[in-house]
Each structure stands twice: as structure tokens, then as C-alpha cells.
Amino acid sequence: MVVGVLRLKLAVFGSTSLKDKRRVVSSLKERLSNKFNASVAEVGALDNRQQAELGVAIVANDGRFVESCLDKVVDYVRLDRGASLVSYETEIL
């Protein structure tokens, strides 16, 4: 069993309130979960209206597959219009 963990730090420039941020982050979380069959949670910067941190986890039996999926998640987030990718960290266990 291989577990891949990805931590994404995002900037949500268009949000003027926490409600705006939650809308953008919830939409992104749902799309990532559905498209990549991954577990996604908001894990940091909960009270900051222009920053978000997401945790993404993928479990499979092939490390290359997990790494490939996480790379695709990063590419997908880079193209998102609601949030800008600031940085990310990947860990394969």
C-alpha cells in the first residue's frame, strides 16, 4: 500500500469575506475529489480570507501511479481561476 500526501498553499485574491473564500475552496475541494478520486480537506489558514491550505491524499498499490496523480492535481490547481497556487509539498509513504 502506498499513500501519497499533498499539501497545497493557495491565495484566494478575489475573496472579500470568509464566505467568499469558503465558496471557492469548497468548489475546488469537490472538483478535486471527484476528478482524482482523492480525499481533500482544508487543513490550514481557516480564518484568513485570502489564504487557504488544502491536504490531498491518494492511496493505491503503485507508487508511480500515486505520484502521477498528485502531479496531475498540482497541474489542475495551477489552472484554477478562483485560487492561485503559492506552494506545495508532496510526500509518498
XYZ file of N, CA and C in Angstrom:
279
model
N 0.849 -1.182 0.000
C 0.000 0.000 0.000
C 0.891 1.240 0.000
N 0.562 2.178 -0.878
C 1.302 3.437 -0.993
C 0.325 4.581 -0.737
N 0.746 5.505 0.128
C -0.069 6.680 0.441
C 0.680 7.912 -0.035
N 0.008 8.734 -0.820
C 0.571 9.996 -1.274
C -0.154 11.145 -0.613
N 0.611 12.077 -0.059
C 0.036 13.227 0.631
C 0.565 14.492 -0.040
N -0.343 15.406 -0.296
C 0.000 16.668 -0.951
C -0.569 17.807 -0.123
N 0.265 18.783 0.173
C -0.188 19.974 0.906
C -0.082 21.156 -0.042
N -1.207 21.809 -0.297
C -1.278 22.941 -1.217
C -1.506 24.230 -0.443
N -0.711 25.238 -0.714
C -0.946 26.574 -0.149
C -1.457 27.443 -1.281
N -2.613 28.053 -1.049
C -3.300 28.816 -2.091
C -3.535 30.250 -1.660
N -3.588 31.130 -2.649
C -4.017 32.517 -2.441
C -5.368 32.670 -3.114
N -6.317 33.245 -2.375
C -7.669 33.469 -2.896
C -7.867 34.983 -2.938
N -7.379 35.588 -4.022
C -7.341 37.046 -4.095
C -8.702 37.699 -4.231
N -9.648 37.049 -4.872
C -10.935 37.668 -5.134
C -11.897 37.666 -3.965
N -11.534 37.049 -2.858
C -12.488 36.951 -1.759
C -12.438 38.186 -0.865
N -13.610 38.683 -0.547
C -13.710 39.840 0.337
C -14.196 39.441 1.723
N -14.557 38.163 1.867
C -15.021 37.671 3.164
C -14.695 36.182 3.264
N -14.833 35.646 4.459
C -14.620 34.208 4.641
C -15.646 33.394 3.865
N -16.830 33.960 3.700
C -17.878 33.275 2.933
C -17.464 33.116 1.466
N -16.876 34.171 0.889
C -16.371 34.090 -0.486
C -15.275 33.030 -0.601
N -14.365 33.036 0.368
C -13.272 32.068 0.365
C -13.821 30.650 0.451
N -14.752 30.411 1.348
C -15.329 29.075 1.528
C -15.981 28.575 0.237
N -16.620 29.475 -0.489
C -17.261 29.100 -1.757
C -16.216 28.611 -2.754
N -15.124 29.358 -2.883
C -14.049 28.991 -3.814
C -13.389 27.688 -3.375
N -13.054 27.583 -2.102
C -12.354 26.403 -1.588
C -13.246 25.166 -1.650
N -14.508 25.301 -1.299
C -15.426 24.154 -1.350
C -15.589 23.636 -2.765
N -15.696 24.541 -3.706
C -15.817 24.147 -5.109
C -14.571 23.393 -5.569
N -13.395 23.913 -5.235
C -12.148 23.272 -5.629
C -12.006 21.900 -4.969
N -12.339 21.810 -3.694
C -12.262 20.532 -2.987
C -13.155 19.484 -3.643
N -14.356 19.865 -3.977
C -15.298 18.926 -4.599
C -14.806 18.470 -5.969
N -14.307 19.409 -6.773
C -13.803 19.051 -8.100
C -12.593 18.121 -8.014
N -11.670 18.406 -7.094
C -10.501 17.543 -6.927
C -10.903 16.144 -6.478
N -11.805 16.088 -5.543
C -12.265 14.801 -5.036
C -12.922 13.970 -6.130
N -13.772 14.596 -6.912
C -14.486 13.882 -7.973
C -13.570 13.491 -9.136
N -12.709 14.404 -9.554
C -11.874 14.158 -10.734
C -10.756 13.152 -10.468
N -10.157 13.203 -9.281
C -8.978 12.381 -8.994
C -9.247 11.276 -7.972
N -10.475 11.145 -7.517
C -10.832 10.131 -6.514
C -9.890 10.238 -5.310
N -9.719 11.454 -4.824
C -8.800 11.738 -3.730
C -9.573 12.257 -2.524
N -8.977 12.108 -1.357
C -9.525 12.727 -0.152
C -8.937 14.127 -0.051
N -9.799 15.114 0.155
C -9.357 16.510 0.186
C -9.974 17.191 1.402
N -9.140 17.945 2.134
C -9.625 18.677 3.301
C -8.897 20.012 3.402
N -9.592 21.004 3.942
C -8.947 22.278 4.243
C -8.238 22.104 5.580
N -6.921 22.297 5.602
C -6.133 21.955 6.783
C -5.432 23.145 7.442
N -5.539 24.326 6.875
C -4.861 25.475 7.480
C -5.391 26.787 6.950
N -4.964 27.868 7.586
C -5.371 29.232 7.223
C -6.889 29.362 7.204
N -7.534 28.759 8.177
C -9.002 28.717 8.190
C -9.645 30.087 8.396
N -8.985 30.971 9.119
C -9.576 32.279 9.408
C -9.006 33.407 8.566
N -8.208 33.075 7.580
C -7.640 34.082 6.692
C -8.441 34.075 5.392
N -9.032 35.206 5.046
C -9.942 35.244 3.897
C -9.241 35.190 2.541
N -7.924 35.381 2.501
C -7.222 35.363 1.215
C -6.161 34.267 1.119
N -6.146 33.343 2.063
C -5.227 32.212 2.003
C -5.982 30.943 2.349
N -5.517 29.827 1.772
C -6.101 28.527 2.086
C -5.007 27.476 2.006
N -5.160 26.436 2.801
C -4.270 25.290 2.740
C -5.134 24.044 2.615
N -4.833 23.250 1.601
C -5.569 22.017 1.377
C -4.635 20.829 1.533
N -5.162 19.765 2.090
C -4.464 18.495 2.158
C -5.154 17.522 1.220
N -4.371 16.825 0.398
C -4.907 15.856 -0.555
C -4.211 14.527 -0.293
N -4.986 13.450 -0.224
C -4.412 12.119 -0.003
C -4.944 11.145 -1.041
N -4.028 10.317 -1.551
C -4.381 9.268 -2.510
C -3.713 7.979 -2.043
N -4.482 6.896 -2.041
C -3.967 5.585 -1.650
C -4.092 4.645 -2.841
N -3.019 3.912 -3.124
C -3.025 2.934 -4.223
C -1.949 1.893 -3.941
N -1.801 0.952 -4.854
C -0.781 -0.076 -4.670
C 0.470 0.172 -5.514
N 0.513 1.266 -6.259
C 1.655 1.584 -7.120
C 2.136 3.010 -6.843
N 3.382 3.145 -6.414
C 3.935 4.455 -6.076
C 3.995 5.404 -7.249
N 4.312 4.881 -8.438
C 4.371 5.748 -9.628
C 2.992 6.302 -9.966
N 1.955 5.474 -9.789
C 0.598 5.931 -10.045
C 0.217 7.049 -9.081
N 0.529 6.871 -7.806
C 0.218 7.881 -6.792
C 0.934 9.186 -7.106
N 2.218 9.094 -7.418
C 2.994 10.294 -7.747
C 2.433 11.000 -8.978
N 2.057 10.231 -9.975
C 1.474 10.789 -11.199
C 0.158 11.510 -10.897
N -0.676 10.903 -10.072
C -1.960 11.528 -9.705
C -1.748 12.838 -8.963
N -0.808 12.847 -8.027
C -0.547 14.072 -7.272
C 0.010 15.165 -8.175
N 0.845 14.792 -9.137
C 1.347 15.772 -10.112
C 0.198 16.356 -10.929
N -0.758 15.513 -11.300
C -1.920 15.985 -12.061
C -2.794 16.904 -11.216
N -2.898 16.616 -9.920
C -3.646 17.505 -9.014
C -2.997 18.880 -8.991
N -1.677 18.923 -8.863
C -0.955 20.206 -8.840
C -1.195 20.969 -10.142
N -1.086 20.289 -11.268
C -1.326 20.933 -12.566
C -2.751 21.468 -12.662
N -3.715 20.707 -12.164
C -5.124 21.119 -12.204
C -5.336 22.377 -11.353
N -4.732 22.398 -10.168
C -4.889 23.553 -9.274
C -4.213 24.785 -9.869
N -3.101 24.608 -10.542
C -2.425 25.751 -11.186
C -3.330 26.459 -12.193
N -4.220 25.715 -12.833
C -5.101 26.287 -13.847
C -6.413 26.836 -13.281
N -6.628 26.666 -11.982
C -7.883 27.117 -11.367
C -7.970 28.640 -11.373
N -9.150 29.147 -11.668
C -9.342 30.608 -11.746
C -9.666 31.241 -10.402
N -10.187 30.464 -9.479
C -10.597 31.019 -8.190
C -9.474 31.168 -7.193
N -8.427 30.353 -7.342
C -7.323 30.373 -6.385
C -6.004 30.225 -7.128
N -4.966 30.836 -6.576
C -3.625 30.756 -7.153
C -2.757 29.861 -6.278
N -2.037 28.956 -6.898
C -1.142 28.073 -6.167
C 0.097 28.855 -5.747
N 0.364 28.907 -4.447
C 1.525 29.600 -3.913
C 2.690 28.610 -3.760
N 2.415 27.475 -3.136
C 3.430 26.449 -2.974
C 2.765 25.113 -2.693
N 3.572 24.047 -2.777
C 3.046 22.720 -2.464
C 4.172 21.809 -1.996
N 3.800 20.794 -1.238
C 4.734 19.779 -0.742
C 4.117 18.419 -0.988
N 4.921 17.487 -1.482
C 4.450 16.131 -1.746
C 5.233 15.157 -0.895
N 4.529 14.157 -0.367
C 5.187 13.107 0.416
C 4.555 11.769 0.028
N 5.386 10.809 -0.294
C 4.932 9.472 -0.623
C 5.360 8.536 0.498
N 4.413 7.854 1.095
C 4.703 6.950 2.220
C 4.482 5.505 1.817
